[in-house]
Short mmCIF file of C-alpha atoms and ligand atoms in Angstrom, two decimals:
data_model
loop_
_atom_site.label_atom_id
_atom_site.label_comp_id
_atom_site.label_asym_id
_atom_site.label_seq_id
_atom_site.Cartn_x
_atom_site.Cartn_y
_atom_site.Cartn_z
CA UNK E 1 -21.62 35.10 21.30
CA UNK E 2 -19.94 38.30 20.80
CA UNK E 3 -17.62 37.52 23.79
CA UNK E 4 -17.11 33.87 23.63
CA UNK E 5 -13.54 32.75 22.98
CA UNK E 6 -12.64 31.15 19.83
CA UNK E 7 -12.02 27.23 19.58
CA UNK E 8 -10.38 25.50 16.68
CA UNK E 9 -11.84 22.76 14.55
CA UNK E 10 -9.17 21.11 12.71
CA UNK E 11 -11.72 18.53 11.21
CA UNK E 12 -13.11 21.92 9.42
CA UNK E 13 -9.73 23.05 8.33
CA UNK E 14 -8.92 24.91 11.66
CA UNK E 15 -11.99 27.32 11.45
CA UNK E 16 -12.98 29.55 14.24
CA UNK E 17 -16.37 28.32 15.54
CA UNK E 18 -18.40 29.66 18.34
CA UNK E 19 -17.25 28.18 21.83
CA UNK E 20 -20.42 29.18 23.34
CA UNK E 21 -23.50 27.72 22.33
CA UNK E 22 -24.23 24.36 20.46
CA UNK E 23 -23.30 24.58 16.74
CA UNK E 24 -25.25 22.47 14.40
CA UNK E 25 -24.97 22.08 10.72
CA UNK E 26 -27.69 19.89 8.76
CA UNK E 27 -29.67 19.62 5.70
CA UNK E 28 -32.83 21.87 5.74
CA UNK E 29 -36.29 20.28 6.03
CA UNK E 30 -39.69 21.88 5.05
CA UNK E 31 -39.83 23.49 8.69
CA UNK E 32 -37.12 25.65 8.25
CA UNK E 33 -38.53 27.25 5.13
CA UNK E 34 -40.14 30.44 6.93
CA UNK E 35 -37.29 30.84 9.10
CA UNK E 36 -34.90 30.87 6.32
CA UNK E 37 -36.82 33.42 4.57
CA UNK E 38 -36.78 35.69 7.56
CA UNK E 39 -33.01 35.30 7.95
CA UNK E 40 -32.34 36.26 4.31
CA UNK E 41 -34.84 39.38 4.85
CA UNK E 42 -32.56 40.40 7.63
CA UNK E 43 -29.46 39.95 5.69
CA UNK E 44 -29.04 42.84 3.40
CA UNK E 45 -27.96 43.08 0.53
CA UNK E 46 -29.45 39.85 -0.21
CA UNK E 47 -32.42 39.81 -2.63
CA UNK E 48 -35.59 38.57 -0.52
CA UNK E 49 -37.16 35.34 -2.00
CA UNK E 50 -40.60 34.40 -1.89
CA UNK E 51 -41.15 32.08 1.12
CA UNK E 52 -42.26 29.33 -1.45
CA UNK E 53 -38.70 29.71 -3.31
CA UNK E 54 -37.33 29.03 0.29
CA UNK E 55 -39.46 26.20 0.69
CA UNK E 56 -38.65 24.66 -2.60
CA UNK E 57 -34.82 24.87 -1.79
CA UNK E 58 -35.67 23.30 1.68
CA UNK E 59 -37.12 20.18 0.14
CA UNK E 60 -36.34 19.70 -3.54
CA UNK E 61 -32.87 21.14 -3.25
CA UNK E 62 -32.04 20.33 0.50
CA UNK E 63 -29.18 17.94 -0.41
CA UNK E 64 -27.31 20.91 -1.73
CA UNK E 65 -28.44 23.51 1.14
CA UNK E 66 -27.22 24.13 4.43
CA UNK E 67 -28.99 25.22 7.80
CA UNK E 68 -26.69 26.13 10.85
CA UNK E 69 -28.36 26.39 14.31
CA UNK E 70 -26.95 27.59 17.43
CA UNK E 71 -28.77 26.22 20.48
CA UNK E 72 -31.66 25.31 18.05
CA UNK E 73 -31.77 29.08 16.54
CA UNK E 74 -31.27 29.57 13.01
CA UNK E 75 -27.72 31.14 12.59
CA UNK E 76 -26.60 30.45 8.94
CA UNK E 77 -27.99 29.43 5.71
CA UNK E 78 -26.63 28.41 2.17
CA UNK E 79 -28.65 27.51 -0.77
CA UNK E 80 -26.95 25.97 -3.67
CA UNK E 81 -27.66 23.31 -6.39
CA UNK E 82 -26.04 21.50 -9.20
CA UNK E 83 -26.95 23.04 -12.74
CA UNK E 84 -28.48 20.47 -14.75
CA UNK E 85 -25.84 20.54 -17.24
CA UNK E 86 -22.91 20.75 -15.06
CA UNK E 87 -22.48 17.86 -12.64
CA UNK E 88 -19.00 18.90 -11.57
CA UNK E 89 -20.18 22.40 -10.43
CA UNK E 90 -21.86 23.43 -7.25
CA UNK E 91 -23.65 26.85 -7.67
CA UNK E 92 -24.31 28.76 -4.55
CA UNK E 93 -27.28 31.22 -4.58
CA UNK E 94 -27.30 32.73 -1.37
CA UNK E 95 -25.20 32.80 1.97
CA UNK E 96 -26.51 34.32 5.00
CA UNK E 97 -25.13 34.23 8.57
CA UNK E 98 -27.13 36.11 11.34
CA UNK E 99 -25.44 39.16 12.55
CA UNK E 100 -24.89 37.81 15.83
CA UNK E 101 -22.98 35.09 14.41
CA UNK E 102 -20.68 36.63 11.68
CA UNK E 103 -16.95 36.59 11.74
CA UNK E 104 -16.51 33.64 13.48
CA UNK E 105 -15.99 31.24 10.38
CA UNK E 106 -19.35 30.14 10.05
CA UNK E 107 -19.93 30.92 6.65
CA UNK E 108 -16.91 29.29 5.30
CA UNK E 109 -17.69 26.30 7.42
CA UNK E 110 -21.24 25.89 5.92
CA UNK E 111 -19.76 26.04 2.58
CA UNK E 112 -16.88 23.38 3.48
CA UNK E 113 -19.71 21.22 4.98
CA UNK E 114 -21.79 21.32 1.65
CA UNK E 115 -18.85 20.38 -0.41
CA UNK E 116 -18.47 17.15 1.62
CA UNK E 117 -21.71 15.87 1.31
CA UNK E 118 -22.62 12.87 -0.79
CA UNK E 119 -24.52 15.10 -3.15
CA UNK E 120 -21.28 16.98 -3.91
CA UNK E 121 -19.24 13.74 -4.75
CA UNK E 122 -19.01 15.15 -8.24
CA UNK E 123 -18.15 18.57 -7.71
CA UNK E 124 -14.77 20.14 -8.81
CA UNK E 125 -15.62 23.48 -9.29
CA UNK E 126 -17.64 26.20 -7.12
CA UNK E 127 -19.84 29.13 -8.90
CA UNK E 128 -21.41 31.94 -7.26
CA UNK E 129 -22.35 35.62 -8.32
CA UNK E 130 -21.32 38.75 -6.37
CA UNK E 131 -21.76 42.45 -6.98
CA UNK E 132 -18.78 44.51 -6.77
CA UNK E 133 -19.61 46.23 -3.39
CA UNK E 134 -20.09 43.19 -1.31
CA UNK E 135 -16.83 42.96 0.27
CA UNK E 136 -17.77 40.40 3.14
CA UNK E 137 -19.14 38.24 0.31
CA UNK E 138 -15.91 38.63 -1.82
CA UNK E 139 -13.84 38.00 1.29
CA UNK E 140 -15.79 35.07 2.18
CA UNK E 141 -15.13 33.10 -1.29
CA UNK E 142 -11.50 34.23 -1.53
CA UNK E 143 -11.20 32.65 1.85
CA UNK E 144 -12.91 29.64 0.35
CA UNK E 145 -10.78 29.54 -2.49
CA UNK E 146 -7.54 29.56 -0.25
CA UNK E 147 -8.89 26.74 1.81
CA UNK E 148 -9.32 24.77 -1.24
CA UNK E 149 -6.01 25.63 -2.73
CA UNK E 150 -7.92 26.55 -5.76
CA UNK E 151 -7.78 29.48 -8.46
CA UNK E 152 -10.58 31.97 -8.09
CA UNK E 153 -11.65 34.14 -11.23
CA UNK E 154 -14.49 36.15 -11.95
CA UNK E 155 -16.38 37.85 -15.01
CA UNK E 156 -19.40 40.12 -15.19
CA UNK E 157 -22.37 38.03 -15.96
CA UNK E 158 -25.79 39.32 -15.23
CA UNK E 159 -25.47 43.16 -16.35
CA UNK E 160 -27.30 46.12 -14.59
CA UNK E 161 -29.94 47.62 -16.97
CA UNK E 162 -29.46 44.61 -19.47
CA UNK E 163 -30.50 41.49 -17.46
CA UNK E 164 -31.20 43.03 -14.35
CA UNK E 165 -32.83 46.27 -13.80
CA UNK E 166 -31.03 49.57 -13.48
CA UNK E 167 -30.09 49.99 -9.77
CA UNK E 168 -29.24 46.43 -9.23
CA UNK E 169 -25.45 46.36 -9.72
CA UNK E 170 -23.84 43.76 -11.85
CA UNK E 171 -23.80 40.42 -10.62
CA UNK E 172 -20.08 38.99 -11.32
CA UNK E 173 -19.81 35.00 -12.10
CA UNK E 174 -17.49 34.03 -9.60
CA UNK E 175 -15.66 30.32 -10.24
CA UNK E 176 -13.52 28.65 -7.69
CA UNK E 177 -11.69 25.48 -9.00
CA UNK E 178 -10.71 22.89 -10.18
CA UNK E 179 -10.52 21.51 -6.52
CA UNK E 180 -9.74 18.04 -5.23
CA UNK E 181 -12.76 16.43 -3.45
CA UNK E 182 -12.92 17.40 -0.23
CA UNK E 183 -14.56 13.92 0.84
CA UNK E 184 -11.66 11.89 -0.18
C1 LIG P 1 -20.99 37.33 3.87
C2 LIG P 1 -21.37 36.45 5.14
C3 LIG P 1 -22.29 35.41 4.79
C4 LIG P 1 -20.10 36.18 5.72
O1 LIG P 1 -20.37 35.06 6.82
P1 LIG P 1 -19.38 35.09 7.95
O2 LIG P 1 -19.75 33.68 8.84
O3 LIG P 1 -19.07 36.30 8.78
O4 LIG P 1 -18.00 34.85 7.26
P2 LIG P 1 -16.59 34.00 7.87
O5 LIG P 1 -16.59 34.35 9.55
O6 LIG P 1 -16.61 32.59 7.37
O7 LIG P 1 -15.48 34.70 7.07
C5 LIG P 1 -14.70 34.19 5.81
C6 LIG P 1 -13.77 35.15 5.58
O8 LIG P 1 -14.13 36.14 5.16
C7 LIG P 1 -13.91 37.43 6.05
N1 LIG P 1 -14.99 38.31 6.06
C8 LIG P 1 -16.07 38.20 6.63
N2 LIG P 1 -16.78 39.19 6.80
C9 LIG P 1 -16.31 40.28 6.23
C10 LIG P 1 -16.16 41.66 6.01
N3 LIG P 1 -17.44 42.12 6.45
N4 LIG P 1 -15.32 42.39 5.52
C11 LIG P 1 -14.22 41.73 5.45
N5 LIG P 1 -13.84 40.45 5.05
C12 LIG P 1 -14.88 39.69 5.94
C13 LIG P 1 -13.33 36.65 7.26
O9 LIG P 1 -12.34 37.65 7.85
C14 LIG P 1 -12.65 35.44 6.61
O10 LIG P 1 -11.69 35.83 6.05
P3 LIG P 1 -10.58 34.74 6.51
O11 LIG P 1 -10.77 33.30 6.20
O12 LIG P 1 -9.21 35.26 5.69
O13 LIG P 1 -10.14 35.15 7.82
C15 LIG P 1 -22.10 37.49 6.34
O14 LIG P 1 -21.40 38.65 6.38
C16 LIG P 1 -23.73 37.68 5.63
O15 LIG P 1 -24.54 37.21 6.10
N6 LIG P 1 -23.73 38.89 5.20
C17 LIG P 1 -24.80 39.39 4.73
C18 LIG P 1 -25.46 38.67 3.40
C19 LIG P 1 -24.64 38.34 2.12
O16 LIG P 1 -24.04 39.55 1.67
N7 LIG P 1 -24.16 37.34 1.70
C20 LIG P 1 -23.27 37.03 1.01
C21 LIG P 1 -23.70 36.81 -0.59
S1 LIG P 1 -24.35 35.31 -1.28
#
């Protein structure tokens, strides 16, 4: 993977993808839950969830989550949902790419794949939260905003020592949008 040449994928916005290995993006199933849980545990600074939480995402929220495999091995994960009172908004909870697959456009490609799903046809905004020191995450979502030709703004939302315990950095609510439907 590390020495693989890049190839362009015009259907995905010209994103680089691994040339080596068979990449597959799909909706998760209940069988993915434990591996997803392990990938998140291996992807600091993400908060580790209970396996039960990831199993619910892989079942009840599967249509707004993405699993990426390379040659059948789990390489990436995105969890998201449509907040009950915001049908035009996709909230992204976590994005994790296996260390060996990073820097090749997989994180951005999973998000674009998700926005193109039937479940996201009403979506015109994407929100997520990011801590100030997670440079890779800021770069990922800034890159997505550029791809969508949409504004990106953020405000402090879940505050350290108020909503979160001391020692857990403040989570900024990041909003990208409005953007045109990506499936059109
Ligand atoms: C954040 C993460 C998901 C990015 O995945 P990835 O597949 O490597 O990201 P991509 O290759 O799609 O990169 C998307 C953009 O972010 C940039 N980027 C990615 N990692 C970066 C880093 N460590 N530092 C700076 N920029 C970075 C890329 O250069 C690219 O920008 P470009 O489109 O302008 O070239 C991955 O690093 C990860 O799993 N980190 C640990 C868990 C985490 O922090 N998740 C995010 C919070 S939910």
